[in-house]
Coordinates of C-alpha atoms in Angstrom, one line a residue:
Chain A
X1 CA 0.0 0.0 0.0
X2 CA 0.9 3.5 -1.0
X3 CA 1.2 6.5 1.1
X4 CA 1.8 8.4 -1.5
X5 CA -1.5 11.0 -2.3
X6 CA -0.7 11.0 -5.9
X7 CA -1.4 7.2 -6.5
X8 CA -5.3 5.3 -5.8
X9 CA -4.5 1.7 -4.4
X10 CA -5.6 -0.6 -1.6
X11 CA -5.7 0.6 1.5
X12 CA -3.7 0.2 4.2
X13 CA -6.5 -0.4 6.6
X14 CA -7.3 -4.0 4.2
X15 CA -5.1 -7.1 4.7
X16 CA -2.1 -7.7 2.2
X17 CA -3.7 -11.0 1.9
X18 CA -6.9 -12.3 1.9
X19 CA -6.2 -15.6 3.8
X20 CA -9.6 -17.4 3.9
X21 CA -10.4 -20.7 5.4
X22 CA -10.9 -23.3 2.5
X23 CA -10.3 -20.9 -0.2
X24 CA -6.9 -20.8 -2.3
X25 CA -6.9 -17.0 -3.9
X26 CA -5.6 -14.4 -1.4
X27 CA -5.8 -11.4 -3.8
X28 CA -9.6 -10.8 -4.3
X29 CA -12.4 -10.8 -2.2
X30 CA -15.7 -13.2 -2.1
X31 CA -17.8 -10.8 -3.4
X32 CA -19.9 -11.4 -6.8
X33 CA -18.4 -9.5 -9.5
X34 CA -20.3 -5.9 -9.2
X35 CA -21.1 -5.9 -5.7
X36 CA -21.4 -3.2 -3.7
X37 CA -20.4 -4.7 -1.0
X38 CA -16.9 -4.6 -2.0
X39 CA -17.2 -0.3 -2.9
X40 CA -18.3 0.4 0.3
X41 CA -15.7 -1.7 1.8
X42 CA -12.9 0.3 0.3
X43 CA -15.0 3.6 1.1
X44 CA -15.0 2.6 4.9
X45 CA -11.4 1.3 5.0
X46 CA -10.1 5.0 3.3
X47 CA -11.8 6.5 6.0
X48 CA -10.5 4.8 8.6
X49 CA -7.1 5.0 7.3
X50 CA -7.3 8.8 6.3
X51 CA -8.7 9.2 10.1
X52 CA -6.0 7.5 11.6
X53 CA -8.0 5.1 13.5
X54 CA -6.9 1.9 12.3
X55 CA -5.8 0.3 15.6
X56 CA -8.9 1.4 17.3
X57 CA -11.0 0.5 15.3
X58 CA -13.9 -2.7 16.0
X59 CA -15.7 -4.0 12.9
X60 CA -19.3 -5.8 13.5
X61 CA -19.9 -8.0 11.1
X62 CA -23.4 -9.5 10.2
X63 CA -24.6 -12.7 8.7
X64 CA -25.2 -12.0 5.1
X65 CA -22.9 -11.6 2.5
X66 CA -20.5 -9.6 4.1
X67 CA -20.2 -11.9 7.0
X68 CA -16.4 -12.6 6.1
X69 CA -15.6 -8.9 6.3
X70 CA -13.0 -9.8 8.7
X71 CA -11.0 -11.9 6.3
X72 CA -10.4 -8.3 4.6
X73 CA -10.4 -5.6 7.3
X74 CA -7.6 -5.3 9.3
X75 CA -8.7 -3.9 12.0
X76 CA -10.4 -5.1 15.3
X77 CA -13.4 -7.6 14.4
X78 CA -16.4 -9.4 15.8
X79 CA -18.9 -11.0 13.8
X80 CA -22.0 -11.9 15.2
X81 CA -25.5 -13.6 15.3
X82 CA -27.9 -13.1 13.0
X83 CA -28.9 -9.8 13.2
X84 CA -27.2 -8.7 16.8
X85 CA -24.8 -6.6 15.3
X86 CA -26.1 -3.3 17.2
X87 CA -26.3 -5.1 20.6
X88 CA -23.0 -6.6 20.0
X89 CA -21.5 -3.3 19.0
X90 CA -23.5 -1.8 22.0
X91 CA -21.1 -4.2 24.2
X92 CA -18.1 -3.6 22.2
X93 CA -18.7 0.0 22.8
X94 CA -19.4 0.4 26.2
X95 CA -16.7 -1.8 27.6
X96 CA -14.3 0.0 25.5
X97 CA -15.3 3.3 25.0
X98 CA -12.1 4.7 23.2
X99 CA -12.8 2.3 20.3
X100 CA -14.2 3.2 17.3
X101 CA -17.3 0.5 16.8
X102 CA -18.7 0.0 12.9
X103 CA -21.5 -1.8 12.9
X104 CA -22.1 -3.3 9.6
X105 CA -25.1 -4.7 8.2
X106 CA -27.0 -5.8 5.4
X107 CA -31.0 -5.5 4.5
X108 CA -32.2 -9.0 6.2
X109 CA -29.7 -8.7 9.1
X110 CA -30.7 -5.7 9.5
X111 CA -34.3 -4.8 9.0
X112 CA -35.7 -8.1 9.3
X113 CA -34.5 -10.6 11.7
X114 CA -32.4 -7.1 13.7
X115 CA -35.3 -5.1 13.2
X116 CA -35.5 -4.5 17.4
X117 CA -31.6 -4.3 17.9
X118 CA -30.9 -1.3 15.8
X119 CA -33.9 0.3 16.7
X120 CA -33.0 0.5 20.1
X121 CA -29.5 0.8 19.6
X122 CA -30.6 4.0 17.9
X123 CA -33.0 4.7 20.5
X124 CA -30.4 4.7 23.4
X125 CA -27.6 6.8 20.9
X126 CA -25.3 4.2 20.8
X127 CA -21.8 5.9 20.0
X128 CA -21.5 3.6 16.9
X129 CA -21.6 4.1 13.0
X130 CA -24.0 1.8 11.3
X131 CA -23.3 0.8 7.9
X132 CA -26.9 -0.6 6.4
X133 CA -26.6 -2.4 3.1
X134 CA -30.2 -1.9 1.3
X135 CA -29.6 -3.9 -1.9
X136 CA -33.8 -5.0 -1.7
X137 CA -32.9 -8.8 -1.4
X138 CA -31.6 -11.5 0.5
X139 CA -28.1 -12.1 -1.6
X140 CA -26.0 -15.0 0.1
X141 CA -28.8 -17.4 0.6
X142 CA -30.2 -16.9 -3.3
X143 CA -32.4 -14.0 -3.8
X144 CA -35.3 -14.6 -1.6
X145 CA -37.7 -11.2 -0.9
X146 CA -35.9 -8.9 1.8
X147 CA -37.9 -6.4 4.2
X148 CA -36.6 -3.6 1.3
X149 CA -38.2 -5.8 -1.7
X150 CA -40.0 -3.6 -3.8
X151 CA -43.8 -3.7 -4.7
X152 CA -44.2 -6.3 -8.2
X153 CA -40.3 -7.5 -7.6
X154 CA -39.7 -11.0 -8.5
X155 CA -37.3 -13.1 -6.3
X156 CA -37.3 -16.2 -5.1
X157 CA -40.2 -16.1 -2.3
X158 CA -42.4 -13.6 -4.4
X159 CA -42.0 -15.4 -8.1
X160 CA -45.1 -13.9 -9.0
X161 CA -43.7 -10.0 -7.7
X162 CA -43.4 -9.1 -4.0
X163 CA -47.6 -7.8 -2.9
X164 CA -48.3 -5.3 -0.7
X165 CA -51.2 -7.4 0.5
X166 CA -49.2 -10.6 1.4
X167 CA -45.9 -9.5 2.1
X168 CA -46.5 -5.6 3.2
X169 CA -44.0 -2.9 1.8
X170 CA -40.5 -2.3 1.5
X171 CA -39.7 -0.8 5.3
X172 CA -37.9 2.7 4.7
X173 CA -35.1 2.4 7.3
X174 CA -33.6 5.7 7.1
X175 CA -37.0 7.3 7.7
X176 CA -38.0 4.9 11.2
X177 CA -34.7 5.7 12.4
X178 CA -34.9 9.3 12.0
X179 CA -38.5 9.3 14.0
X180 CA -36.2 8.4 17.1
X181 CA -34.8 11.5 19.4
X182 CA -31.2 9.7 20.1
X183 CA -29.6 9.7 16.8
X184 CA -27.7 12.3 15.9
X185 CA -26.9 11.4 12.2
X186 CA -29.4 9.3 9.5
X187 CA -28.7 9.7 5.3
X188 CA -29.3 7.5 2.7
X189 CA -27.0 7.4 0.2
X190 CA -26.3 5.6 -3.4
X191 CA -23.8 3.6 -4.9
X192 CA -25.2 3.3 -8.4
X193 CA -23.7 6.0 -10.3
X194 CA -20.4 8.4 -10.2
X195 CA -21.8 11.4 -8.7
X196 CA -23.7 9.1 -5.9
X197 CA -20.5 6.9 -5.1
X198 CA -18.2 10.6 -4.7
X199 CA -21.3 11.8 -2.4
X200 CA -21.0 8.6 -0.4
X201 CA -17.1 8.4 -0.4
X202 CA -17.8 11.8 2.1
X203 CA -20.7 10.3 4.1
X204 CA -19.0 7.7 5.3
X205 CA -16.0 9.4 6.5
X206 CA -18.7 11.9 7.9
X207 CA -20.7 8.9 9.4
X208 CA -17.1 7.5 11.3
X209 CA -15.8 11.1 11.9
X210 CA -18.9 11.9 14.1
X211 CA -18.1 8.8 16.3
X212 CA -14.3 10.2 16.9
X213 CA -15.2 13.3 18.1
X214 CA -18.2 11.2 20.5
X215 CA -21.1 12.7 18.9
X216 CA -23.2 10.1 19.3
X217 CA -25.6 7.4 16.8
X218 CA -24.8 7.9 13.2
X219 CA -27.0 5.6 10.4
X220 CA -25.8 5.2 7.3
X221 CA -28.3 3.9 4.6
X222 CA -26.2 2.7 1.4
X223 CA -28.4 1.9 -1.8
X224 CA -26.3 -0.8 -3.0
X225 CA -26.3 -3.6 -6.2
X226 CA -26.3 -7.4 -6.1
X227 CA -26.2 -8.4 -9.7
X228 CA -26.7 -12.0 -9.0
X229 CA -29.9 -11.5 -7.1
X230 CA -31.0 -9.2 -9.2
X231 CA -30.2 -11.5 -12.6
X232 CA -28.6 -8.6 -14.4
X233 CA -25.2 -7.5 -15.4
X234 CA -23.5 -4.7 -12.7
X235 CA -24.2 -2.1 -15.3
X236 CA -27.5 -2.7 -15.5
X237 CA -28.2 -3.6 -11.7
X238 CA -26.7 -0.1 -11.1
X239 CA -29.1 1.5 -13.7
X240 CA -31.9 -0.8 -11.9
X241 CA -30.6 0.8 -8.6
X242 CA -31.1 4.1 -9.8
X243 CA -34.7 4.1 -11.4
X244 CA -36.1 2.2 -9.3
X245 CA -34.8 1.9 -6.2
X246 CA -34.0 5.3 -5.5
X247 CA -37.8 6.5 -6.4
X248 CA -38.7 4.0 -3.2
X249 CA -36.0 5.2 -1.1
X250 CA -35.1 8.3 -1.6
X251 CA -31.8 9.8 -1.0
X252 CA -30.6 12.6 1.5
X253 CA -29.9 12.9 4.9
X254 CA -32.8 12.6 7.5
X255 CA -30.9 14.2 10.5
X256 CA -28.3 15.7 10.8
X257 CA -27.6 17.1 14.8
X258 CA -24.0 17.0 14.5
X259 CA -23.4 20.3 15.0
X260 CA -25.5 20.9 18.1
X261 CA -24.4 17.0 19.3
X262 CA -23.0 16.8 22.6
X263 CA -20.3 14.4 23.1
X264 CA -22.4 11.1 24.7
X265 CA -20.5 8.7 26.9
X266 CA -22.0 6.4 28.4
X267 CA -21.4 6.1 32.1
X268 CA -21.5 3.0 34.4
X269 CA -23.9 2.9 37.3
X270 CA -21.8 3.3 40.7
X271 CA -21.0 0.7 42.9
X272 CA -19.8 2.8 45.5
X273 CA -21.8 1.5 48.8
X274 CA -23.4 4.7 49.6
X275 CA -24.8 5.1 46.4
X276 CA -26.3 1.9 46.3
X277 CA -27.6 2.4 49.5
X278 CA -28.9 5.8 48.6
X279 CA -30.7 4.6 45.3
X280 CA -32.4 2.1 47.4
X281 CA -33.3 4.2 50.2
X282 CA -31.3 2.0 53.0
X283 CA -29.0 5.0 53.4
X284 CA -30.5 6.4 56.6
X285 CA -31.0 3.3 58.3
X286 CA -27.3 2.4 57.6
X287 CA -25.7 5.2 59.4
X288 CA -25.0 3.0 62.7
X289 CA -23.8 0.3 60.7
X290 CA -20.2 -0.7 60.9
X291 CA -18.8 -2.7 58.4
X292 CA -16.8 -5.4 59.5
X293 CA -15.8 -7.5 56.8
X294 CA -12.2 -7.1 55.0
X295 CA -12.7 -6.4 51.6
X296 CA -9.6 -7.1 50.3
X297 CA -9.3 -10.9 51.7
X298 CA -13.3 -11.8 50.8
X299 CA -13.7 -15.1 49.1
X300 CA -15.9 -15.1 46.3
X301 CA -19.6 -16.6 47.7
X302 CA -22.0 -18.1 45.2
X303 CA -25.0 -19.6 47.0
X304 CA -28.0 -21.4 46.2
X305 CA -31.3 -21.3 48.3
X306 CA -33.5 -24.0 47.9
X307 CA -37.1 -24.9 48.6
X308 CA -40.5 -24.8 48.3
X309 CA -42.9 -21.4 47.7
X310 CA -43.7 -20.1 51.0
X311 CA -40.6 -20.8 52.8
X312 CA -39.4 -17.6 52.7
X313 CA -36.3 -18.7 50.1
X314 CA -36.5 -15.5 48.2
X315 CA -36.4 -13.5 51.0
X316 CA -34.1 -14.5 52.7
X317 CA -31.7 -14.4 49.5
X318 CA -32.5 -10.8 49.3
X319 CA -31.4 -10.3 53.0
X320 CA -28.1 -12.0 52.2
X321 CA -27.5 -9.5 49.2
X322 CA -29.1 -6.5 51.3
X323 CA -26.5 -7.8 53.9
X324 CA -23.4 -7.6 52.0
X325 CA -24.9 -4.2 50.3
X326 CA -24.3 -2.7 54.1
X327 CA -21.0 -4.4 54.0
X328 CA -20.0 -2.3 50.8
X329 CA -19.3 -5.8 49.2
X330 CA -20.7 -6.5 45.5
X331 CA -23.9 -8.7 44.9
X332 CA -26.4 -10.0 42.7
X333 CA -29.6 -11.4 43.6
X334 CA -32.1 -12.9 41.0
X335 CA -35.0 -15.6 41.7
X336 CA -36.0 -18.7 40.1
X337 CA -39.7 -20.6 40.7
X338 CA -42.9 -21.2 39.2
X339 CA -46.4 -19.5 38.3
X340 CA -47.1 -20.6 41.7
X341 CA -47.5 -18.0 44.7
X342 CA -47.4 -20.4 47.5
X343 CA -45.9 -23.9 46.8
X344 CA -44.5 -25.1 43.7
X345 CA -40.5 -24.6 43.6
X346 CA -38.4 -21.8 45.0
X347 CA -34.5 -21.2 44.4
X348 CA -32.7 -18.1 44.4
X349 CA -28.6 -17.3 43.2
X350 CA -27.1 -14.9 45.4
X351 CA -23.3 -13.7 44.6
X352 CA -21.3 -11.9 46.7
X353 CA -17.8 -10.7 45.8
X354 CA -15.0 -7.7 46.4
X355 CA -15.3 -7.4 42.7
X356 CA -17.0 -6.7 39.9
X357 CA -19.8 -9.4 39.1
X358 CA -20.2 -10.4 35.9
X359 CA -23.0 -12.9 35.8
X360 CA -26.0 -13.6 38.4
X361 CA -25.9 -17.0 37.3
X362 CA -24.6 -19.4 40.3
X363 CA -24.2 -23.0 37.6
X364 CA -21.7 -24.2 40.6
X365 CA -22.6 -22.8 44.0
X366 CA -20.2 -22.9 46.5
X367 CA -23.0 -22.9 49.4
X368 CA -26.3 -24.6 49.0
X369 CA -28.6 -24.1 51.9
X370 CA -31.7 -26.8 50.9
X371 CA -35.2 -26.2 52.3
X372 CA -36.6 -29.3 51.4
X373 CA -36.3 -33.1 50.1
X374 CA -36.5 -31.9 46.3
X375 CA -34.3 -29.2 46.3
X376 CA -31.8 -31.6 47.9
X377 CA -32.3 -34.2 45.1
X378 CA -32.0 -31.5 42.3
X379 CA -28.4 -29.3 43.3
X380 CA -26.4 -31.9 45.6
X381 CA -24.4 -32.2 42.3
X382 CA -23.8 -29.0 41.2
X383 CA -21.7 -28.2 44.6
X384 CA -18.4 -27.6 43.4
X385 CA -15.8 -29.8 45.6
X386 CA -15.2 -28.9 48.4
X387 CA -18.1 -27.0 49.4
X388 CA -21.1 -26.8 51.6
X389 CA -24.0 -28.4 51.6
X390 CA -26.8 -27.2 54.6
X391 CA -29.8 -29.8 55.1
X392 CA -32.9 -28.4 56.6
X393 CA -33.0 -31.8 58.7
X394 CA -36.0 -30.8 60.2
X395 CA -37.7 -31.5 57.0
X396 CA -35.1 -33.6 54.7
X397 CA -34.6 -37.5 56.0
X398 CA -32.2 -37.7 52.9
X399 CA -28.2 -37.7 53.6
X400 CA -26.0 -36.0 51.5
X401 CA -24.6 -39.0 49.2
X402 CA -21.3 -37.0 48.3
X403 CA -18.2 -37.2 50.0
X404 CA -15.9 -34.1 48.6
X405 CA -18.3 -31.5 50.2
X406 CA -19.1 -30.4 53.9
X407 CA -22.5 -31.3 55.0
X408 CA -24.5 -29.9 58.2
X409 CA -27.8 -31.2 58.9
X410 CA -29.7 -28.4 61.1
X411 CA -33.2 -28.1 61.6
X412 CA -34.1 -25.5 60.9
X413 CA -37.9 -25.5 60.2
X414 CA -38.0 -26.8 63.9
X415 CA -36.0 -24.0 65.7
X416 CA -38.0 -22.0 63.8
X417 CA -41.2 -23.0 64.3
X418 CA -40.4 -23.6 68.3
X419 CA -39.9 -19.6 68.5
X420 CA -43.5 -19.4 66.6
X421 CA -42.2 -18.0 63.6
X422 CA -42.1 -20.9 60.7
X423 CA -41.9 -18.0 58.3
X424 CA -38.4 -17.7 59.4
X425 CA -36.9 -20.8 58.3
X426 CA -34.7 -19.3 55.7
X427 CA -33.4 -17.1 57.3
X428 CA -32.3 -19.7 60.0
X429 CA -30.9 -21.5 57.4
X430 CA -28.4 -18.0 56.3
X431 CA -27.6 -17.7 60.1
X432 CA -26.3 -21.3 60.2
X433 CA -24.5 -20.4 56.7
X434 CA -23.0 -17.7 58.0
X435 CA -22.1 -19.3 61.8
X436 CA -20.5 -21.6 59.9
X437 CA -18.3 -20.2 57.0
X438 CA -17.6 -16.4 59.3
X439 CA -17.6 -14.5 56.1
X440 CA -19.9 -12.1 57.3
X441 CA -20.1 -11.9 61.2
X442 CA -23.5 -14.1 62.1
X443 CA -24.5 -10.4 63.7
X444 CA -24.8 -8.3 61.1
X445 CA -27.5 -10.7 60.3
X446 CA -29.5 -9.7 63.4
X447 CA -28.5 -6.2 62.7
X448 CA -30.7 -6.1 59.4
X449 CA -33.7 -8.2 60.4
X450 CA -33.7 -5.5 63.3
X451 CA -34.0 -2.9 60.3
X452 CA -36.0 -4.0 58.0
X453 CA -38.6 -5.8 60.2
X454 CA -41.5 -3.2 61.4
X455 CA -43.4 -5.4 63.8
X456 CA -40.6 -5.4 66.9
X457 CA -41.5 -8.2 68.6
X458 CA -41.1 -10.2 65.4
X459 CA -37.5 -8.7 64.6
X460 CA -36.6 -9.6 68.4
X461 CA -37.9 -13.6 67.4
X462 CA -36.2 -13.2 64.5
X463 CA -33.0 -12.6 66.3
X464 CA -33.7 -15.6 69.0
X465 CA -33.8 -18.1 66.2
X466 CA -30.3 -16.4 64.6
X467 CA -28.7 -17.0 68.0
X468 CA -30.4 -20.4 68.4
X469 CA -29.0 -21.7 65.1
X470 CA -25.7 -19.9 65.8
X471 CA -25.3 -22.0 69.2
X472 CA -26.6 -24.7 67.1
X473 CA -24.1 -24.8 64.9
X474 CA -20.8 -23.8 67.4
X475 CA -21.9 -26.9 69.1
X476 CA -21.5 -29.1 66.5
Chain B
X1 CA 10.0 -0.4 -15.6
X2 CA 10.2 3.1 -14.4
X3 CA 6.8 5.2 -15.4
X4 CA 6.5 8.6 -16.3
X5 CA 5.1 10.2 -13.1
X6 CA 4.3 13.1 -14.9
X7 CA 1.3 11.2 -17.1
X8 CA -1.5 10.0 -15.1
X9 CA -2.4 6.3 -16.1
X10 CA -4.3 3.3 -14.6
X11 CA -2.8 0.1 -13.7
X12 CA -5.7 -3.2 -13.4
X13 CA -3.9 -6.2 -11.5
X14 CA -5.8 -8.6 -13.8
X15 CA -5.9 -11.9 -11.7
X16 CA -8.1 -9.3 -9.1
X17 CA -10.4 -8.1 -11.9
X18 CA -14.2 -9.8 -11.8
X19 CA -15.0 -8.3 -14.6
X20 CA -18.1 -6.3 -13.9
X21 CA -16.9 -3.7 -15.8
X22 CA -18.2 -0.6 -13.3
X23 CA -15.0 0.6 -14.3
X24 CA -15.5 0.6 -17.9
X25 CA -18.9 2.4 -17.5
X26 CA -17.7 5.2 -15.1
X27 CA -14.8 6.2 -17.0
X28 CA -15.2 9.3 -18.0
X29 CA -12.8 9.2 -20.7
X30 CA -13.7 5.8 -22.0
X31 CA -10.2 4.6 -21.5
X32 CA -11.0 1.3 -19.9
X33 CA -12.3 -1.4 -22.0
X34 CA -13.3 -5.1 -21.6
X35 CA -9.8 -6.9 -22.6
X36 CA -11.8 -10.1 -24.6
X37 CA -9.3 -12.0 -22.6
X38 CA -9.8 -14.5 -19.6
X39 CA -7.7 -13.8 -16.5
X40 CA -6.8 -16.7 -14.3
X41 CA -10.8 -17.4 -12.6
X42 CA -12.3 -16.8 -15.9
X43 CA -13.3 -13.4 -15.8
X44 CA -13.0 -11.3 -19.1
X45 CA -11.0 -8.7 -17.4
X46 CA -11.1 -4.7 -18.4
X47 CA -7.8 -2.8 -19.2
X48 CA -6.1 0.3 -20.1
X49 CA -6.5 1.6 -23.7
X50 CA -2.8 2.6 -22.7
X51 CA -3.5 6.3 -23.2
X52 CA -6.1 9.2 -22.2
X53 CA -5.9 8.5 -18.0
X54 CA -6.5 12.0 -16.4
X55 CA -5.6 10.2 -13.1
X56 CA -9.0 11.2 -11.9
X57 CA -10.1 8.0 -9.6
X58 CA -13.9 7.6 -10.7
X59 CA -12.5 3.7 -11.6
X60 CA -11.2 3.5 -8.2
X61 CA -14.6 4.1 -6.3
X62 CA -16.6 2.1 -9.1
X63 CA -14.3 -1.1 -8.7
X64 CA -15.6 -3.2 -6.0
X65 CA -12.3 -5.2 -5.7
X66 CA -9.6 -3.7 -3.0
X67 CA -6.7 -4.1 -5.5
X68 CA -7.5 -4.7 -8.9
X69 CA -7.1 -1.1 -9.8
X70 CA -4.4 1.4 -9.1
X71 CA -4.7 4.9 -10.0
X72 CA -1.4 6.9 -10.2
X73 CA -1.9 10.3 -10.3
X74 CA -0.1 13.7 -12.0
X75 CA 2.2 14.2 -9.4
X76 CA 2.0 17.9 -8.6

C-alpha cells in the first residue's frame, strides 16, 4: 500500500492478503463480480485510514454476504449472530469506550431478523456508526424477498412480484430511524452511479468522523447492487438501482444534529456503597452500621437457596444480598420458581464478591442451603468440591450422598417454628450459613432483620432463632 | 519499468479483476475497455486503452475489488 497522495490503491486499513479458510486465492475478495459490497468496503477502510483510526477501530460484522468482512479488514473484528450486530456493538462500545465501533449490516440482518436491535441501539444513541446495506434482497442465501423488496419484484419467495397485501412494503429504514430523538446522524445514500459513489465516499467518513469526536448514533443507509440477485449484469443492476430503487427510497440525509451534538459517553452505574444504599433508600437506616468485613481478603460466595414457595427462600436471598450491600461488598440477587405463589418450587442465586460481578448466574454454587427433600435431590451435584451443603434436617430425612463436600444437617424448620415463627426458616438456614463459613459476622445478620422488620416483637424472634442456630451450629 | 510520473495512467492487477466492468462504464474518458481476454478465474477482465488516464479516480470508487485497480496520479 501507498502513502503516497498521488497514486489510488488498496488501502492500508485492508489485509495484504486475503487468507480465507478453505479458499486458495488471497488477492480478491468473495464478493460477486459488481457488488457493492466490495465499494463500500474500500469507502470505509479509506476513512478509517485517512482518520488515523486503524488500531482502534472494531468492525461488526453480520450474517449476510458480508459476514467474512474480517477476512479483509484489518482492524479489530467481531462478527456476530444473525442480526445482533447493534447489541453486540453496543457491548463492544461500552466496555471499551475509546474504540471506534462499525457496525455493519446488510437489509435482512438488519431490518428483518435485527429489526428490534438497531432500533433501540438508535434509541439509546449508541456511540456507533451503522453501515446498512439496502440492496432490496436477500443475496447470500439466493435472492429470496428482503424487508426492502420492492412492490411487483420477482425473487425467489415472491415469483409472482413481491404484494403489498401478502408481504406488506418495503420498510424505509432511514426514515423509522430518523422518527427516534437519540440519533444524531441518519442519510441515505447511493452507490449506483459516479456522482452518488463521490457523495458517499464523504458520508462515510462523515458517518465515522462523528463517532471520533463522540457525537453520538450515526446511520448510514447505502443503496447498494447485487447483480446476482438481481439477474442482471453490474451495469444494469446499477441503472436498476437508480430508477427504481431510488424512487422507493429516496436519497438525502434525514438528521443531521452533529453540530449541536454533545459528546455522549455512556457512564456506568456506581457501585460505590453509599450510592447503592442511597438509590435504594437503605442509606438512613445504615448510618449505625459498621462494616466489618475485609474487603480485600473476601472469598468469592455463590450460593444457592432451595425450597419450596412459602418458605421464605427468596427473602431471605435478598437479605443476604441486602447484607453484604451494608458491608460495601458487591452482589447479585435474581430468583428462580414457578407461576405458583405459594408452593411449587423456589430457588434463588445470590453472589457476593469484592469485585465486579459479571454474571448472576450461580451453575456451581459454593453454598447450597436446601429447604426441602426436592431441592436436595436437584443441586447436591452442582456443589463444586469442596463445598457446603446445609440440610434443613428438620424436613429432609435424605443424607448427602457426596463425600468431597461439607455437610450440616440443622433443623431448621423446627428451631424456627419452636420460636412461633415458621416464616423464618430461611433465614435460620443464612444464620447457620453464616455461623458456619464467618464470612460475614452471624451479627450483622441480626443487625438487618432489626432494620427491616417493622413489627418489633417479630424482629426480636427473628433474632432468638439467629442465635439459636448460631449455638446450634458452634456446638457441632 | 520506471513510469513517467508526470502522465496520469491506470494500472488493473488482472488476476483481481471480476469483470463487472463498473469501471468501464464510469470512465469518463472511456479509456477502460473489456480486454476479450480470460484472467486466471475466468473473468473477461477490463484494461487500459494505454493512453487518455486524467488520473481522476472515478475507476477506483466504481471497482468493488480492493486491488484490482491502481490509479497513479499527476504528481504535482
Amino acid at each position: 500500500m501507498s502513502t503516497n497522495p498521488n497514486i489510488l490503491s488498496k488501502s492500508k486499513a485492508f489485509y495484504d492478503e486475503f487468507t480465507r479458510k478453505g479458499v486458495e486465492d488471497v488477492i480478491t475478495t468473495h464478493y460477486c463480480p459488481g457488488c457493492g459490497h466490495g465499494i463500500l468496503h474500500k469507502m470505509i477502510a479509506e476513512a478509517v485510514a485517512d482518520l488515523g483510526i486503524q488500531d482502534k477501530t472494531i468492525l461488526i460484522s453480520p450474517v449476510g454476504c458480508s459476514v467474512f468482512a474480517y477476512y479483509y479488514f484489518d482492524t479489530g473484528n467481531v462478527q456476530v449472530a444473525h442480526g445482533r450486530a447493534p447489541a453486540a456493538a453496543t457491548g463492544v462500545k461500552r466496555a471499551r469506550p475509546g474504540s471506534i465501533v462499525i457496525s455493519y449490516q446488510g437489509d435482512g440482518d438488519l431490518a428483518a431478523i435485527g429489526t428490534a436491535e438497531i432500533v433501540h441501539a438508535a434509541n439509546r444513541g449508541e456511540s456507533m456508526t451503522v453501515f446498512f446495506v439496502n440492496n432490496a434482497i436477500y443475496g447470500m442465501t439466493g435472492g429470496q424477498m428482503a424487508p426492502t423488496t420492492t412492490i411487483g419484484q420477482k425473487t425467489a419467495t415472491t415469483p409472482y412480484g413481491r404484494k403489498a397485501e401478502n408481504e406488506g412494503y418495503p420498510i424505509k429504514m432511514s426514515e423509522l430511524i430518523s422518527t427516534l430523538n437519540a440519533p444524531v446522524f441518519v442519510e441515505r445514500v447511493s452507490l449506483a452511479d459516479v456522482p452518488n459513489r463521490n457523495k458517499t465516499r464523504n458520508v462515510v467518513k462523515k458517518a465515522i468522523q462523528n463517532q471520533v469526536e463522540g457525537k453520538g448514533f450515526s446511520f448510514v443507509e447505502v443503496l447498494s447492487a447485487c447483480p446476482s440477485g438481481l439477474k442482471k449484469t453490474p451495469v444494469e443492476t446499477n441503472e436498476w438501482v437508480k430508477s427504481t430503487l431510488h424512487t422507493i427510497f429516496p436519497i438525502g440525509n434525514y438528521r443531521d444534529n452533529t453540530a449541536n451534538a454533545q459528546a455522549m459517553f455512556k457512564k456506568d452505574p456506581s457501585s460505590n456503597r453509599d450510592d447503592v444504599l442511597k438509590a435504594l433508600n437503605l442509606l438512613d437506616r445504615s448510618t449505625d452500621y459498621k462494616t466489618s468485613v475485609d474487603k480485600t481478603k473476601f472469598t468469592d460466595q455463590n450460593v444457592r437457596l432451595a425450597g419450596f414457595g412459602g418458605q421464605g427462600i427468596l427473602s431471605a436471598g435478598s437479605t443476604l444480598s441486602v447484607l453484604a450491600m451494608y458491608e460495601g461488598l458487591e452482589t447479585t440477587w435474581i430468583p428462580s420458581y414457578g407461576p405458583e405463589m405459594r408452593g411449587g418450587t423456589s430457588n434463588c442465586h445470590v453472589r457476593v464478591s469484592n469485585k465486579r460481578i459479571g454474571s448472576p448466574l450461580v451453575e456451581t454454587p459454593n453454598v447450597l442451603i436446601t429447604m426441602n427433600g426436592p431441592s436436595l435431590e436437584k443441586f447436591e451435584s452442582i456443589v463444586e468440591k469442596n463445598g457446603i451443603i446445609i440440610v434443613n434436617s428438620s424436613i429432609i430425612d435424605k443424607k448427602v450422598t457426596r463425600k468431597d463436600v461439607k455437610t450440616y444437617y440443622v433443623p431448621l424448620t423446627q428451631i424456627s417454628t419452636d420460636m412461633g415463627v415458621p416464616a423464618a426458616q430461611s433465614v435460620a438456614g443464612l444464620a447457620a450459613y453464616l455461623a458456619i463459613t464467618k464470612v460475614i459476622p452471624v451479627e450483622k445478620l441480626e443487625y438487618i432483620v432489626h432494620k427491616s422488620l417493622k413489627r418489633k416483637e417479630l424482629a426480636e424472634k427473628n433474632i432468638a432463632i439467629i442465635r439459636k442456630v448460631a449455638e446450634y451450629i458452634n456446638s457441632l | 519499468m520506471k513510469q513517467d510520473s508526470s502522465v496520469p495512467r491506470v494500472e488493473i492487477r488482472i488476476n483481481e479483476c471480476k469483470g463487472c466492468h463498473l469501471c468501464v462504464a464510469a470512465c469518463p474518458k472511456k479509456v477502460l475497455t473489456p480486454s476479450g481476454s480470460f484472467n486466471n478465474q475466468g473473468y473477461n477482465y477490463a484494461k487500459y486503452k494505454g493512453e487518455g488516464c486524467i488520473g481522476c479516480g472515478i475507476c477506483f470508487y466504481s471497482c468493488p475489488e480492493p486491488g484490482a485497480i491502481t490509479v497513479y496520479k499527476k504528481e504535482s
